[in-house]
Amino acid sequence: MPPAASERPTRIAVHLDHLAFNLRSIRAHVGVPVMGIVKANAYGHGLVSVALHLQAQGVEQLGVAFVEEGIALRQAGVTVPILVLGGIFGRQVAQFILHDLEITVSSLDKLRQVEAAAQALGRKAVIHLKVDTGMERIGVHSYSARPFIEAAVASNWCILKGIYSHLACADDPQSPMTGQQLERFLEACAHIERTGAPMPLRHLANSGGVLHFPATWLDMVRPGILLYGVQPDPASRRSVDVRPVMSLASQVVYFKVVKAGNTVSYGATWAPERDTRVVTIPIGYGDGYPRALSSRGEVLIRGHRYPIVGRVCMDQFMVDIDQDSAWNEDEVVLIGSQGDDVLTVEALAQQAGVIPYEILVGLNDRIPREYRGI
Ligand SMILES: *Cc1c(COP(=O)(O)O)cnc(C)c1O
């Protein structure tokens, strides 16, 4: 084995066996094809490695946010269909077509831009129509979608592969919004039926839809965060069995005794009431570990849970181990399990006052990823 590219003790382990388990689990639950969402560096897990593994596991389709992400996947040898979910600019259309990426068409104007670029290249574009049913982000409003849909059906330069919308409140099993959005979406789909054209793939469900709203599954589902074994919201019902794909660990880099009353870290916001043992961990907000966890977060060392004390710095933070022992190079778990205890992304997010998505995508390239369970 060649030496690891980085000797940095802080690393993210990506458990690909759990990713495969989650894909199987979601597919068994919904019984329709899955578009695995891998935008934002596959929610921090590594765009290319995750996409290649999902492809090896037979995922039907992948979804990314930006054309650049799609091109990176094609260049890495990903061959399954890829839909770019974001809004497009006319100048990008040729890139989509040349890299065999499926285009989200979210207005009549953009449809015309796609047609013009496709005609100029002499190659048809594969498109999915985006209908807005209540998110007010991108897409033609469902209540005025008819001319848009008819133009797409009639287009000579576009292959109409899909029609979709996005749910605004699916994380909340109680929300009446999802039912309304589904109804508006199906009304838009009815315009296609009336033209007599074959119905393209209808897809609507994100992770929340997969968990809570079977009626939204339709012809394909688009789970992101659930694929990585994380619940979208504390209110989520755990109706699908998934396992966390990411763990994050570091090592103790320093040990000292802090005397009673002496403050720790920037701003001098924390001091022990009695002499205590404090260890330093070499990861900080420069890695995407939230500064909001200052004096709030927790880590696992030697199977025990200990509090972060004082402010999280850019590259380091301190942990109070009280009268216990810890040694340089001891493993420190920030996300994942050690002994009988576990720190979840969901709990971390709650302590930091953010959503789990932000924790995952925030962990940046300064932390090496290690792929396990292949
Ligand atoms: C990000 C995204 C998803 C996946 O959302 P999750 O909540 O992570 O499941 C699905 N569809 C669209 C259009 C998205 O932008």
CSV table of N, CA and C in Angstrom, one decimal, residues 1-7:
chain,number,residue,atom,x,y,z
A,1,MET,N,0.8,-1.2,0.0
A,1,MET,CA,0.0,0.0,0.0
A,1,MET,C,0.9,1.2,0.0
A,2,PRO,N,0.6,2.2,-0.9
A,2,PRO,CA,1.3,3.4,-0.9
A,2,PRO,C,0.9,4.2,0.4
A,3,PRO,N,1.8,5.1,0.9
A,3,PRO,CA,1.4,5.9,2.1
A,3,PRO,C,0.2,6.8,1.7
A,4,ALA,N,-0.6,7.1,2.8
A,4,ALA,CA,-1.7,8.0,2.6
A,4,ALA,C,-1.2,9.3,2.1
A,5,ALA,N,-2.0,9.9,1.2
A,5,ALA,CA,-1.6,11.2,0.7
A,5,ALA,C,-1.4,12.3,1.8
A,6,SER,N,-2.2,12.1,2.8
A,6,SER,CA,-2.2,13.1,3.9
A,6,SER,C,-2.0,12.3,5.2
A,7,GLU,N,-1.1,12.8,6.0
A,7,GLU,CA,-0.9,12.2,7.4
A,7,GLU,C,-1.8,12.9,8.4
